[in-house]
Coordinates of C-alpha atoms in Angstrom, one line a residue:
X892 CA 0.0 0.0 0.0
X893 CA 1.5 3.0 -1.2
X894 CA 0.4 5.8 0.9
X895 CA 1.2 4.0 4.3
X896 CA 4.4 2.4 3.3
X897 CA 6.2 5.9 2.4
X898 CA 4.9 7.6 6.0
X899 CA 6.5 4.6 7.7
X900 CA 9.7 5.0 5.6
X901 CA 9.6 8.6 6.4
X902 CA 10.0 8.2 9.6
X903 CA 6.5 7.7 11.4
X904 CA 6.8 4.4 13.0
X905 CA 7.4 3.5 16.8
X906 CA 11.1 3.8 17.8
X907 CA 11.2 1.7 21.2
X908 CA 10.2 -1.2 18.8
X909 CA 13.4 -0.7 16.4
X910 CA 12.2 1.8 14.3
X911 CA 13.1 5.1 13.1
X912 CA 11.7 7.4 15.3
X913 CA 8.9 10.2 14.2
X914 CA 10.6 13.8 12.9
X915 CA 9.9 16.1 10.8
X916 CA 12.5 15.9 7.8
X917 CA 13.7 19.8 7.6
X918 CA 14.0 20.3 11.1
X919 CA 17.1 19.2 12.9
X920 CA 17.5 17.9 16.5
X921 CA 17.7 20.3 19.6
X922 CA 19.5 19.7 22.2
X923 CA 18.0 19.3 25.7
X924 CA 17.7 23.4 26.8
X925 CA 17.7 24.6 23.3
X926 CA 15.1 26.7 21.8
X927 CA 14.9 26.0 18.0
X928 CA 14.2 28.8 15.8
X929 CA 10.5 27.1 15.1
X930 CA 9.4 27.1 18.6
X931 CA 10.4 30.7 18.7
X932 CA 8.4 31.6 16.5
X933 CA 5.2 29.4 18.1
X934 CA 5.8 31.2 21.3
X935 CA 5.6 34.9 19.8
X936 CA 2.6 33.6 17.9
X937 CA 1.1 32.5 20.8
X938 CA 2.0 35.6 22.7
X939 CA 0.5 37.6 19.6
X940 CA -2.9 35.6 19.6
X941 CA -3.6 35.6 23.7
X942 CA -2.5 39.5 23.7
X943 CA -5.2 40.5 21.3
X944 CA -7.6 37.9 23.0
X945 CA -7.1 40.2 26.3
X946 CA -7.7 43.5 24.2
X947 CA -10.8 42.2 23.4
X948 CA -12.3 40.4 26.4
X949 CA -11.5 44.3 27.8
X950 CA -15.0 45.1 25.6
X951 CA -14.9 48.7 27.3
X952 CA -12.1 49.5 24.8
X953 CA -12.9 47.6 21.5
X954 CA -16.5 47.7 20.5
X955 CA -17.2 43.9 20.0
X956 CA -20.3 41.5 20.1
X957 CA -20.3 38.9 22.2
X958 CA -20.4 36.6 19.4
X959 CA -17.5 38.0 17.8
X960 CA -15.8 37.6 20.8
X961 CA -16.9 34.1 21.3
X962 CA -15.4 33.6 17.5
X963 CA -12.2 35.0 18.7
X964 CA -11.8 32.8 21.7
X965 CA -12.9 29.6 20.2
X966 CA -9.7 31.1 16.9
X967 CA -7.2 31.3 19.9
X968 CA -8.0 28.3 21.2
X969 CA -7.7 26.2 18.1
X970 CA -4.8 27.9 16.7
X971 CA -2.7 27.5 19.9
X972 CA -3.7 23.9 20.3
X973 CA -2.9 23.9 16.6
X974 CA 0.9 25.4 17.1
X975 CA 1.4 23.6 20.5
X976 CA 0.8 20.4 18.7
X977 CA 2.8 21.0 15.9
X978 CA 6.0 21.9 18.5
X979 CA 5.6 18.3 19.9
X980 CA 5.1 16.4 16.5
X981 CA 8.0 18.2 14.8
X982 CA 10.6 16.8 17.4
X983 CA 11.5 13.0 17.9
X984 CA 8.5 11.4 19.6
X985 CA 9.2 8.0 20.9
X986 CA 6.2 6.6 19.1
X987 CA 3.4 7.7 17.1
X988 CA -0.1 9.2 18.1
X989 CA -3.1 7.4 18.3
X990 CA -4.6 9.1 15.4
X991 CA -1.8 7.7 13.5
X992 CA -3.8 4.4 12.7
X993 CA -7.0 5.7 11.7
X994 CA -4.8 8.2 8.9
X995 CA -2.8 5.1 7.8
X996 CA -6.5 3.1 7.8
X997 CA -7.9 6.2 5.4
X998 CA -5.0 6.1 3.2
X999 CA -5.3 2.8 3.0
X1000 CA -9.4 3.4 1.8
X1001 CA -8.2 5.7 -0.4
X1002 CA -6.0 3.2 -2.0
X1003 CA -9.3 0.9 -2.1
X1004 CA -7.7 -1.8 0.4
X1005 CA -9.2 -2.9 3.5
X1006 CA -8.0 -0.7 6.7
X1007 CA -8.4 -3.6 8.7
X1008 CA -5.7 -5.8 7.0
X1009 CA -3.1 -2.6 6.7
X1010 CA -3.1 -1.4 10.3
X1011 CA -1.5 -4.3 13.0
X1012 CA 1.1 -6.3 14.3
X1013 CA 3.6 -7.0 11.1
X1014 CA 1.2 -4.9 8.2
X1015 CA 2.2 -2.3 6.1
X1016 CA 1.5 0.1 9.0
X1017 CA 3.2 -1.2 11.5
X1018 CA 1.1 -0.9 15.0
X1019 CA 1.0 -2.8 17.6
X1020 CA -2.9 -3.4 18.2
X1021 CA -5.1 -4.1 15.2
X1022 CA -7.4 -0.9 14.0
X1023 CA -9.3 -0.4 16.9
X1024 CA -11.7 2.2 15.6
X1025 CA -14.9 1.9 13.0
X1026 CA -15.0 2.7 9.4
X1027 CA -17.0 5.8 10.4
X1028 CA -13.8 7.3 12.0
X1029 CA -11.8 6.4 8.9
X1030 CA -14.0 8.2 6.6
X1031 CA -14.4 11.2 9.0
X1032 CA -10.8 11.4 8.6
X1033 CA -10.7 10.8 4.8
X1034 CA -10.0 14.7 3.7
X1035 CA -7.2 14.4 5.8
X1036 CA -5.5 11.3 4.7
X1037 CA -3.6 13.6 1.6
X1038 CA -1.6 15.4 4.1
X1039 CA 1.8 14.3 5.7
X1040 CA 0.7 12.6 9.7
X1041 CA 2.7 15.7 11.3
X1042 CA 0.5 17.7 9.8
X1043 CA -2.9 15.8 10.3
X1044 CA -1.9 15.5 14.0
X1045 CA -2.2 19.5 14.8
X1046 CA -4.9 20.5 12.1
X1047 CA -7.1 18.0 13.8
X1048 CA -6.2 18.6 17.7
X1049 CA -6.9 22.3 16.8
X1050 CA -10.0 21.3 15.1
X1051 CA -10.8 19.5 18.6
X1052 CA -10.3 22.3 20.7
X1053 CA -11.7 24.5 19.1
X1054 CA -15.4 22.6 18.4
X1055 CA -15.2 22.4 22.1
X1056 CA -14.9 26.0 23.1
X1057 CA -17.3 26.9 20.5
X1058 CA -19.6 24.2 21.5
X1059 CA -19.6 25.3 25.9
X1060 CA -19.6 29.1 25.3
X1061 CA -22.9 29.2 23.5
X1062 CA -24.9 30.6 26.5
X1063 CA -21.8 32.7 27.8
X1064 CA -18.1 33.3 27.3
X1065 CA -16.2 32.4 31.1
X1066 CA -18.2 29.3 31.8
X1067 CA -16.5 27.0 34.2
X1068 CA -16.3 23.9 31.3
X1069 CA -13.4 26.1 30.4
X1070 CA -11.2 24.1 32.9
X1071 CA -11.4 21.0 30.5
X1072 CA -8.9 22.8 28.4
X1073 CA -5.9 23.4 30.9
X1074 CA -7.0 19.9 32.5
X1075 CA -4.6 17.1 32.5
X1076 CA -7.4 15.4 30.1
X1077 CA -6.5 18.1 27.3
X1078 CA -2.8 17.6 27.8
X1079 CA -3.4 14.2 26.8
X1080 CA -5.3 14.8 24.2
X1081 CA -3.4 17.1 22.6
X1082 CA 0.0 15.1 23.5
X1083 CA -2.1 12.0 21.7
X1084 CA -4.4 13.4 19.2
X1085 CA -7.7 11.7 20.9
X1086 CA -10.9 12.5 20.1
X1087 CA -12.6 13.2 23.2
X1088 CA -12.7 17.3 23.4
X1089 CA -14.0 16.9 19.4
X1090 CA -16.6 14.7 20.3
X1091 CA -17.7 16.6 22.9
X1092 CA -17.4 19.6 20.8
X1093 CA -20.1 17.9 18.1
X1094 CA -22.3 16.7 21.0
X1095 CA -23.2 20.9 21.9
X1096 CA -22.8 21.8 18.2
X1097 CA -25.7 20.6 16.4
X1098 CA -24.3 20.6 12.6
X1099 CA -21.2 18.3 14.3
X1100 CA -23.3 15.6 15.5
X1101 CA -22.9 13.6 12.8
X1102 CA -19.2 12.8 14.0
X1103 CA -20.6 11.1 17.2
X1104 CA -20.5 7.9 15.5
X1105 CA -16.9 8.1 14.6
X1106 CA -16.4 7.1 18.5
X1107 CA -20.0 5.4 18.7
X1108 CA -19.5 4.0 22.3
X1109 CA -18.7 8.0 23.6
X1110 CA -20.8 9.0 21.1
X1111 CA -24.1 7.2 22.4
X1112 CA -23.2 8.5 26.0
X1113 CA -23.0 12.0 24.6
X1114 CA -26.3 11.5 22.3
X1115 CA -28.0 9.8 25.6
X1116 CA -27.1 13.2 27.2
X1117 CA -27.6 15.6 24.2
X1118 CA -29.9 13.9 22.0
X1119 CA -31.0 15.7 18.6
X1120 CA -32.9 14.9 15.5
X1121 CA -30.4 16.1 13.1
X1122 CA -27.3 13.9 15.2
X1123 CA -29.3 10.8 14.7
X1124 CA -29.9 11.2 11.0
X1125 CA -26.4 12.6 10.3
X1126 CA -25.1 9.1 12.3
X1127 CA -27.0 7.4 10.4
X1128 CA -26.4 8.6 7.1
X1129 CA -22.6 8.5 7.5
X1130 CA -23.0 5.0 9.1
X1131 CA -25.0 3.7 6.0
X1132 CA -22.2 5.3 3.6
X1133 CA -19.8 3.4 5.5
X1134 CA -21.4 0.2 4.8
X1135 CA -22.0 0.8 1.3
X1136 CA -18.0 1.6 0.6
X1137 CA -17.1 -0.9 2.8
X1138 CA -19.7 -3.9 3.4
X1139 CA -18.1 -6.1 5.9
X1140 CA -16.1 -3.6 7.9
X1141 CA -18.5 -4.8 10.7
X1142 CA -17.5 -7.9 10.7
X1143 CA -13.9 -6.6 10.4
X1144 CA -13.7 -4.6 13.5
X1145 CA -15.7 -6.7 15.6
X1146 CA -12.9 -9.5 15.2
X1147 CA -10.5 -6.6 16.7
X1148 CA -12.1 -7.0 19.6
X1149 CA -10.4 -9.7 21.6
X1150 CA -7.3 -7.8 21.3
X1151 CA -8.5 -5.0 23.2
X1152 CA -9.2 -6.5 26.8
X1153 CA -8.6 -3.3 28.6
X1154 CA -11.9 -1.6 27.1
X1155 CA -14.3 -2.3 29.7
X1156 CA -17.2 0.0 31.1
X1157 CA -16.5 1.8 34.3
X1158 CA -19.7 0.5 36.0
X1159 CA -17.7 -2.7 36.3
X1160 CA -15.1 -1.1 38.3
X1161 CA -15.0 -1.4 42.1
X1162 CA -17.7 1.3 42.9
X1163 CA -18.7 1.9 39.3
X1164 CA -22.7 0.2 39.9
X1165 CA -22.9 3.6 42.7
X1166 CA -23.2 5.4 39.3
X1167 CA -26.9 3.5 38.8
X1168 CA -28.1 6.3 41.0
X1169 CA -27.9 8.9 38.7
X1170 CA -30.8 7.4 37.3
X1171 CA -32.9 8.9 40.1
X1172 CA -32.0 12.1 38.1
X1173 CA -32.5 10.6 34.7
X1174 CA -34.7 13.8 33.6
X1175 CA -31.5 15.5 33.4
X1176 CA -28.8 16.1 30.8
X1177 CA -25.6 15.8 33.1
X1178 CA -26.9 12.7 34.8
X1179 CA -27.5 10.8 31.7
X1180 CA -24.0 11.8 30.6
X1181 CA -23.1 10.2 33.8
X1182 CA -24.3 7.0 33.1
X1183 CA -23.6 7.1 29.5
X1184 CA -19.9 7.2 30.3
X1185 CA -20.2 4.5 33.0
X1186 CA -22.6 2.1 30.9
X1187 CA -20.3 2.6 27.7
X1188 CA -16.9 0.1 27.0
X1189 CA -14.1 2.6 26.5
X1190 CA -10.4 2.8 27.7
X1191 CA -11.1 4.9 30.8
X1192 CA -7.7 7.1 30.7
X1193 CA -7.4 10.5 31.6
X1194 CA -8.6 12.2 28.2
X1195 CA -11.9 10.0 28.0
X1196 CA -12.6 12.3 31.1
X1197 CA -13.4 15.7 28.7
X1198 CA -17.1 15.1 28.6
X1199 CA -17.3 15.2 32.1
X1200 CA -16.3 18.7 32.5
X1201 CA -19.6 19.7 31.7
X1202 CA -21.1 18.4 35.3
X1203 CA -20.0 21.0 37.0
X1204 CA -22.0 24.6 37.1
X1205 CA -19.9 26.6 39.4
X1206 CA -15.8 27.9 39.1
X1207 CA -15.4 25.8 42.2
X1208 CA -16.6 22.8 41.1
X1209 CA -15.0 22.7 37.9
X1210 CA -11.5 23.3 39.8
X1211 CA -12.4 20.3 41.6
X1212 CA -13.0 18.3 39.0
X1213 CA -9.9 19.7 37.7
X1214 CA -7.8 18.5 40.7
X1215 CA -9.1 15.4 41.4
X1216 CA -8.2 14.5 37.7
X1217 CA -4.6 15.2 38.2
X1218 CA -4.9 12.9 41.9
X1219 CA -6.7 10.4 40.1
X1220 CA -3.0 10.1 37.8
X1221 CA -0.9 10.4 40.7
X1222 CA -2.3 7.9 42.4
X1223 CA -2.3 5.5 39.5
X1224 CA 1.7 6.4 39.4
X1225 CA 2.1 6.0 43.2
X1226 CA 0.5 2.7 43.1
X1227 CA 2.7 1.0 40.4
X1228 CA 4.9 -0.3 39.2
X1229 CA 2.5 -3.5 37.6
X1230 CA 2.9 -6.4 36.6
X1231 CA 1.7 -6.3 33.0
X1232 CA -0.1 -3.6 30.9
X1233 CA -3.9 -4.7 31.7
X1234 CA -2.8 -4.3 35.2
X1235 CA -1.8 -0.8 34.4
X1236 CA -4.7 0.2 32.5
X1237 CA -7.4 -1.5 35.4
X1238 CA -5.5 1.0 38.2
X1239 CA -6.0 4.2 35.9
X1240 CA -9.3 3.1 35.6
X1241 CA -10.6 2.2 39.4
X1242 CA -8.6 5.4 40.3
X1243 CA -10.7 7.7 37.9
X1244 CA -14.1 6.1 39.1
X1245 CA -13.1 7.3 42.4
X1246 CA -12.0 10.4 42.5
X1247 CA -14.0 11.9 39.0
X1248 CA -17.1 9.6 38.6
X1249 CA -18.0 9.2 42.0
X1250 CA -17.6 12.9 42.7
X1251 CA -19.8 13.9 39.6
X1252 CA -22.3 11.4 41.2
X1253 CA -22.5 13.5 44.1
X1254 CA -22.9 16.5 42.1
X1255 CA -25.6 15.7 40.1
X1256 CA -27.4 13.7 43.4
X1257 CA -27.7 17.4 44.8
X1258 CA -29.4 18.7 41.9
X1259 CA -33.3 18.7 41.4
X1260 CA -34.5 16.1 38.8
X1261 CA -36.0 18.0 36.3
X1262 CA -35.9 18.0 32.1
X1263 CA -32.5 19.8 30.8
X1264 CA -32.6 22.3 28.1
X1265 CA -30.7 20.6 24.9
X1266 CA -28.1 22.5 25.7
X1267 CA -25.7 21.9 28.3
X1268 CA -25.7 23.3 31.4
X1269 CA -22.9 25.3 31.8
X1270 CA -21.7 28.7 32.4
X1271 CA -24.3 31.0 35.0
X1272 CA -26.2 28.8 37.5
X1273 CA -29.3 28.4 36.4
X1274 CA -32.6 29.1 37.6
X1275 CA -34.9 25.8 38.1
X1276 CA -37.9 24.6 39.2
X1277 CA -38.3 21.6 41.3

């Protein structure tokens, strides 16, 4: 396959397993301390972009709508996420991100060849867990299979963040979801090009919602909490495409399964069934995101944690949530080293149920149960009636 062999041979494959480690090809090697001339020039970017971002969030100087200003912060947020990833792709990375298979699986499409047989173990993209994602996320990322990965990798972290500050200012600018973006979750994603902040994103924007189903299992715990007309028949549309290009993908991905032992539903967790009680709430948005997220098979790591940064409805709460996050990784570090890597990934989960899902719990427990507006409830507290 063409189009996967060359970004191997270029320099994109996992270097702790032998190979050539991922650069980019006109930039040379920095020393530990140095400051190359292309990071330079991201941080006065950066400085550039956050200094006019001040000017006008001062709106007593600069005549500005608060949807322009919304614009602006959701173009800030993007670009820097955009030039932050970039910095970390364009050095030596020990291994490849995680959106690296699904690019090599839509080149592969592209090249009419299954994704399924070029993505694994000893394949022409050389990764070491079959393709664990559906054909729906290999099409999504179809228009960016032309480009170079180190490219892909920041336009669609950018893309990410900035779907998900458009999607959690639409009923006002400083709203405490805000956190998510300095959280330990969004260093991870960005570090990793997930898709967590982008499905979130599409889950509050209603013309995105079709790219729920590029994730389905987060995807159906964001539709159960945000569910719309025009997501279901965009998911369904794209998922019927999918089938139609590629009839037995299905079956395909399904058979990926075993190899993923680690992707288990919270709720099965030591103290994952206290999430059942969110039910008493079911009338409400944040409480069926809840138990979405707990119901839902998924790798529970730090990043799959985004979506829950829309529980909380005060500054405090969200720095909370922001906190326990980081004491939820330190006490997965403080309780290893482990045995084996499914031992590793069950730690990181039980310690996230604790200290995030379990506090959320308690949030939403607090709250009256009564029907959520289709938008999320962030930003101002609002005013309800039991």
């Amino acid at each position: 396959m063409p189009g996967v062999r060359d970004a191997r041979s270029a320099g994109q494959s996992r270097a702790e397993r032998g190979w050539p480690s991922r650069h980019s090809d006109c930039e040379p090697v920095c020393r530990r301390g140095d400051v190359s001339p292309a990071n330079a020039i991201v941080l006065i970017t950066l400085i550039a972009i956050w200094t006019s971002m001040a000017v006008l969030a001062r709106r007593e100087y600069v005549n500005v709508s608060a949807q322009a200003l919304r614009l602006a912060l959701t173009l800030s947020v993007g670009v820097t996420a955009a030039l932050l990833s970039w910095s970390v792709w364009s050095r030596p990375q020990p291994q490849t991100s995680d959106l690296a298979q699904v690019w090599a699986g839509a080149r592969a499409l592209l090249h009419h060849q299954n994704p399924y047989d070029a993505v694994g173990p000893g394949r022409a993209f050389e990764w070491p867990f079959p393709l664990f994602y559906p054909m729906t996320a290999v099409m999504t990322l179809v228009p960016l299979a032309w480009l170079p990965l180190r490219w892909v990798d920041p336009v669609f972290v950018g893309l990410g963040f900035a779907l998900f500050t458009y999607g959690i200012t639409a009923r006002g600018l400083w709203t405490p979801a805000l956190m998510a973006l300095v959280s330990l979750a969004a260093l991870m994603t960005l570090q990793t090009s997930q898709w967590s902040l982008l499905l979130t994103g599409a889950a509050l924007v209603p013309a995105f919602g079709w790219l729920l189903v590029a994730k389905p299992t987060i995807g159906l715990a964001l539709f159960a909490a945000f569910p719309r007309w025009t997501t279901a028949i965009g998911c369904s549309v794209l998922l019927i495409l999918s089938v139609l290009i590629w009839p037995t993908w299905v079956a395909d991905w399904r058979a990926t399964f075993s190899s993923a032992p680690h992707v288990i539903a919270p709720i099965l967790r030591t103290g994952g069934p206290l999430v059942l009680l969110a039910l008493l709430r079911w009338r409400r948005a944040d409480a069926r995101l809840l138990l979405g997220l707990a119901c839902v098979p998924h790798t529970t790591v730090p990043y799959e944690t985004i979506p829950l940064f829309l529980i909380p409805q005060t500054w405090p709460q969200a720095w909370m949530l922001w906190a326990l996050g980081l004491l939820a990784y330190g006490a997965q570090w403080a309780t290893g080293p482990y045995e084996s890597q499914a031992a590793y990934w069950a730690s990181g989960a039980q310690w996230i149920v604790v200290f995030l899902y379990v506090p959320c719990l308690i949030l939403i427990l607090r709250r009256p149960n009564v029907w959520s507006d289709p938008a999320p409830e962030i930003g101002a507290r609002q005013q309800e009636a039991a």
